[in-house]
XYZ file of C-alpha atoms in Angstrom:
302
model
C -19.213 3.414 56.842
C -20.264 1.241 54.131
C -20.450 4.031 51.536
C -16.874 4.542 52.323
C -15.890 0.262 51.926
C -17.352 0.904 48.463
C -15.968 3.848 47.303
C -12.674 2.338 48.678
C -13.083 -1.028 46.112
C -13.420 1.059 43.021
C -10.594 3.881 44.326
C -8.184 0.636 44.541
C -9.703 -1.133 41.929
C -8.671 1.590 39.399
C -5.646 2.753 40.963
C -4.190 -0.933 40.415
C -6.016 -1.057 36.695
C -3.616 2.496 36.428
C -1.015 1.607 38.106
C -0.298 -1.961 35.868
C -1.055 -0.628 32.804
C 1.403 2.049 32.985
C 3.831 0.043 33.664
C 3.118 -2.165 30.771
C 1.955 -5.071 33.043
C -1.190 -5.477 30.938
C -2.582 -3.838 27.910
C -6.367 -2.436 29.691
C -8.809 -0.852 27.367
C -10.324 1.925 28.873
C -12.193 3.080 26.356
C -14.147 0.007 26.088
C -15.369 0.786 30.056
C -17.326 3.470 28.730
C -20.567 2.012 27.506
C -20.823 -0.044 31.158
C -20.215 3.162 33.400
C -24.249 2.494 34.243
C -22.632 0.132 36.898
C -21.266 2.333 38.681
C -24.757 3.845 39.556
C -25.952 -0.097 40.096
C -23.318 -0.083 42.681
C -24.332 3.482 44.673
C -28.147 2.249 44.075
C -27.267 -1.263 45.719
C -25.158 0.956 48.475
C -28.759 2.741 49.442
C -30.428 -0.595 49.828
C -28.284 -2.598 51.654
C -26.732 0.064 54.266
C -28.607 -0.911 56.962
C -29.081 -4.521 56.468
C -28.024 -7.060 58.312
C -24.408 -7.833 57.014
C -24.914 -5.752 54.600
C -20.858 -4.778 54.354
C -20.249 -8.231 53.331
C -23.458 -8.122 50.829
C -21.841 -4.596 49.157
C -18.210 -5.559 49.326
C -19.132 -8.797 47.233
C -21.738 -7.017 44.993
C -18.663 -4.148 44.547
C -15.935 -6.382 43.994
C -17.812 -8.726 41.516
C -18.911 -5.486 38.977
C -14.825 -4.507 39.657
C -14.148 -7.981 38.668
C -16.744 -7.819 35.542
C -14.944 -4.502 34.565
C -11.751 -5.894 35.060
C -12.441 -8.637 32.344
C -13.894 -6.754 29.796
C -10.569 -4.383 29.915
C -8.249 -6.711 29.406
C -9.992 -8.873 27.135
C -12.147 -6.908 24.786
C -10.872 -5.987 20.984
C -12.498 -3.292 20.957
C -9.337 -0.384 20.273
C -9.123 3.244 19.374
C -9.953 2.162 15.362
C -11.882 5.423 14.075
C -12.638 4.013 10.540
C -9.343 2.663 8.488
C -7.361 5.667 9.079
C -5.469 4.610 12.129
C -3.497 1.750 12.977
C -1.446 1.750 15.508
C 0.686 -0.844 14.383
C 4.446 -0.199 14.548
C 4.783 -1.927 11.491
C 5.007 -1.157 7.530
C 1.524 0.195 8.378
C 2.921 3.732 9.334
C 4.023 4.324 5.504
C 2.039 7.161 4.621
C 1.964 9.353 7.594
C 4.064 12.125 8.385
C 5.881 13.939 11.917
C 4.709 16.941 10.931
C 1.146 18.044 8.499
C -0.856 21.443 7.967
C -3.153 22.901 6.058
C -2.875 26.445 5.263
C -5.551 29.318 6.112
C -7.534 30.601 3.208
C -8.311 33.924 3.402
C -12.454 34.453 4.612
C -12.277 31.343 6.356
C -15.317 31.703 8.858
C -16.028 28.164 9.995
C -13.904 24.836 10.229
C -14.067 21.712 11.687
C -11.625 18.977 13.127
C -11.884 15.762 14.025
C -8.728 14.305 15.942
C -8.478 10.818 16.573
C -5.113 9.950 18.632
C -4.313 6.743 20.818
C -1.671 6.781 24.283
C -0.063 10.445 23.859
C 0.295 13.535 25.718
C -1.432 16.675 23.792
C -0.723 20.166 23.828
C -2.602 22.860 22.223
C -0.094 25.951 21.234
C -1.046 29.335 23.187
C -0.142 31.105 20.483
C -2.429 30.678 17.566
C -1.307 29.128 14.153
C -0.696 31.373 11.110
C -1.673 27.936 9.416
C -5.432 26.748 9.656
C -3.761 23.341 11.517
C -0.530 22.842 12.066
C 0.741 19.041 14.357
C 4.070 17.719 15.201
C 5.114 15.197 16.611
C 8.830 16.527 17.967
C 10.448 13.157 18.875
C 9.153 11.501 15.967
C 7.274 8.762 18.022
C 4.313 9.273 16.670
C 3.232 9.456 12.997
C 0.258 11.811 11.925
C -2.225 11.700 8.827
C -4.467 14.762 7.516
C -7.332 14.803 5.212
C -9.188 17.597 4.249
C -12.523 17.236 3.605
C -15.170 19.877 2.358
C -14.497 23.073 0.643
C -11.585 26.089 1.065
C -14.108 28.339 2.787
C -15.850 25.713 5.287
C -13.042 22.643 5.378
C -13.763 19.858 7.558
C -10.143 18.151 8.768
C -9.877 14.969 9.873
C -6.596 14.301 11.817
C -5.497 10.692 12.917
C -2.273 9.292 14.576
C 0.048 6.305 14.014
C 1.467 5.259 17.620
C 5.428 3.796 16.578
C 6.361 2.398 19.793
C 3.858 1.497 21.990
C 5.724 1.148 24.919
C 7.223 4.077 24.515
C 5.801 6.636 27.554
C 7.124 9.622 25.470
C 4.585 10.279 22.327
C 3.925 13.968 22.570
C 1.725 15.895 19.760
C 1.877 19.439 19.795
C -1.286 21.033 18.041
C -1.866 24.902 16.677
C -5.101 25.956 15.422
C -5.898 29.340 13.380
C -7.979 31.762 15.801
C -9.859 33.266 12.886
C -12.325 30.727 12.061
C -15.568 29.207 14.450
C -13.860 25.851 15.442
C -16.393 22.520 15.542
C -13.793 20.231 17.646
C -14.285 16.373 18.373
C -11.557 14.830 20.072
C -11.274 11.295 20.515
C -8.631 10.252 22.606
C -7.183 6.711 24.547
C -4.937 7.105 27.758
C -3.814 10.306 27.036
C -3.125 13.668 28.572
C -4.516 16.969 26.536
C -3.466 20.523 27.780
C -5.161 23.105 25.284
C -5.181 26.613 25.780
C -8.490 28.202 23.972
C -8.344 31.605 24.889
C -7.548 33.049 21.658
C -9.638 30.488 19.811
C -13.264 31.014 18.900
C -14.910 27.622 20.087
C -18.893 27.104 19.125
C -18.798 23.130 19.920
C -16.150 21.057 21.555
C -16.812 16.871 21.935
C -14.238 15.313 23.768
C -14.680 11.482 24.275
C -11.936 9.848 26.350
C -10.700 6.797 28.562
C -8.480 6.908 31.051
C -7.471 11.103 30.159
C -6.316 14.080 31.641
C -7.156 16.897 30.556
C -6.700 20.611 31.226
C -8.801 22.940 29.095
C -8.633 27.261 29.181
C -10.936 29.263 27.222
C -11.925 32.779 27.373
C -15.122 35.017 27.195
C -17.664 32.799 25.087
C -17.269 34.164 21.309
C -20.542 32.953 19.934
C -24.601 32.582 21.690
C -23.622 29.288 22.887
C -20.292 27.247 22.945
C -20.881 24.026 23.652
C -18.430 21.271 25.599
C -19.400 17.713 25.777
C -17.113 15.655 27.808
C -17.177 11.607 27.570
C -15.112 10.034 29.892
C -13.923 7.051 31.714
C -11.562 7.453 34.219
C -10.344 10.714 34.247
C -9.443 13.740 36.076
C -10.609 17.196 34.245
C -9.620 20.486 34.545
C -11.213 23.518 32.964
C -10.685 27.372 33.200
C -12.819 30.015 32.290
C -13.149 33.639 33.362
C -14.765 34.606 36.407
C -17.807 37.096 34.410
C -18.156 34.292 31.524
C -21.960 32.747 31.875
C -22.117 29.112 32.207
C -24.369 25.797 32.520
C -22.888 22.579 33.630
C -25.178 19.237 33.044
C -23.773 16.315 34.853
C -24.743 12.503 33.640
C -21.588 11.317 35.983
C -20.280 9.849 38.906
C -17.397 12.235 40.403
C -15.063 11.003 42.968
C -14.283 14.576 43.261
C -15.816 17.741 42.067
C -15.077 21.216 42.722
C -16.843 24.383 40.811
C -17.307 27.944 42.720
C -19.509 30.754 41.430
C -21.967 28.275 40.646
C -25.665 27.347 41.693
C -28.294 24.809 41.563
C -30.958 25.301 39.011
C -33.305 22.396 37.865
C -31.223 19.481 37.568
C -28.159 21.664 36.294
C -25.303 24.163 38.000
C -25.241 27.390 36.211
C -23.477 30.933 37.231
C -25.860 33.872 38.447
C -25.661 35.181 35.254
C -26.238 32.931 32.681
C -30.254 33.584 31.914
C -29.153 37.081 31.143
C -26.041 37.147 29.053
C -25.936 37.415 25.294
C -22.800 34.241 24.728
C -22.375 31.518 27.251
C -20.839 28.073 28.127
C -22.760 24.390 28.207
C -20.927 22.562 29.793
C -21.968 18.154 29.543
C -19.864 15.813 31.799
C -20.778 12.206 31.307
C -18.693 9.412 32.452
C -17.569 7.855 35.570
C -14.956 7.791 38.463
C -13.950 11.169 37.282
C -12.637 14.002 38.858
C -14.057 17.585 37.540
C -12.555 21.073 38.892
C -13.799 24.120 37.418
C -11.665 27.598 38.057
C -13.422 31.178 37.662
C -10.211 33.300 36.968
């Protein structure tokens, strides 16, 4: 009974968070939740040892309510924004001069490896099916939201770096659409606000994937594992995440979080770890690391 009083604090406790910062009712940082998600296992750890104390509902609702309170502050106070280094600003101001709705870099021929770093802010992402005939190739098709490339390294091993200019921040429409070459080994690290990001992977060779998030949904497909191991690191706040991979692919999925909801078949406990019956034997295989809190985690075997 009193596990279910505090789950019930932080289940409203976010939903209003959610619910008033979509509407524009406040401005909440999420991302600056992250680095206090240890809380959240304060909270389950002070749920063990006052469950059968004497009024120990009253003791947990106030010990609950006070770290929802704590969080509550920091979100709607702290300065701390989606700035990766000087090359975003979301400003809607003269500050956009220099960025572009649409950028890509083009393929060179014996391309093997590449590497992208995305930094984007409050937009909805979606990863073309189809792969690019360009290495990279982003758009932003209403224009809301203005997008910067630099390339970095050399033709044969480039390292991108792509960052995004948010117009009108109100505006509940700024939509990126993304299309990566399927030729090269990708090294992907996404770093992404309140923001949605549907990518479809199966065509894409994918040897490490960091995605580091606030309040995010994402829904992420990949196929067979192309190289020995393909690593995905997943850093979120609150967030729901979705992720596909084939039934015979061989997995591991490490867990550092605190899931409101979790759902994963084919799997099985091993050490402190789920991993599929096949994963000490097969030659390419998934790592899956989930960090974070109040997040919601469904893995499908299709």
């Amino acid at each position: 009974m009193k596990g279910k009083i505090s789950t019930g604090i932080w289940f409203i406790f976010f939903g209003i968070i959610a619910l008033l910062h979509n509407f524009d009712v406040i401005d909440f940082n999420f991302w600056a939740l992250i680095r206090y998600w240890p809380l959240l296992i304060i909270a389950i750890g002070a749920n063990l040892i006052f469950q059968n104390r004497p009024h120990g509902i009253f003791i947990l609702s106030a010990i609950n309510i006070c770290l929802c309170l704590f969080l509550g502050y920091k979100g709607m106070t702290s300065t701390e924004r989606f700035n990766f280094g000087n090359h975003v600003n979301y400003s809607s101001s003269a500050d956009t001069l220099g960025t572009a709705s649409i950028v890509e870099a083009a393929f060179v021929s014996g391309t093997e490896r590449a590497a992208l770093e995305f930094n984007i802010g409050a937009s909805s992402i979606t990863l073309d099916r189809s792969p690019s005939t360009q290495l990279l190739k982003a758009a932003s098709p209403n224009g809301n939201v203005g997008l910067k490339l630099e390339h970095n390294g050399d033709s044969l091993h480039p390292r991108l770096e792509l960052s995004s200019v948010i117009k009108h921040e109100n505006n509940q429409q700024n939509k990126i659409q993304l299309a990566l070459h399927e030729s090269p080994i990708w090294d992907l690290t996404i770093n992404m606000g309140a923001a949605s990001f549907t990518g479809d992977f199966s065509k894409h060779k994918i040897e490490k994937m960091e995605i580091n998030a606030g309040a995010a949904s994402l829904k992420l497909t990949f196929d067979m594992p192309q190289t020995e191991e393909s690593n995905l690191e997943i850093n979120t706040a609150a967030s729901s995440c979705e992720i596909n991979i084939p039934k015979d692919a061989a997995c591991r999925l490490e867990m550092e979080s605190i899931l409101t909801s979790k759902k994963f078949e084919g799997f099985h406990k091993k050490d402190d770890a789920q991993q599929t019956d096949n994963y000490d034997t097969a030659s390419n295989k998934y790592i899956i690391k989930i960090t974070g809190a109040a997040n919601s985690l469904k893995i499908n075997r299709y």
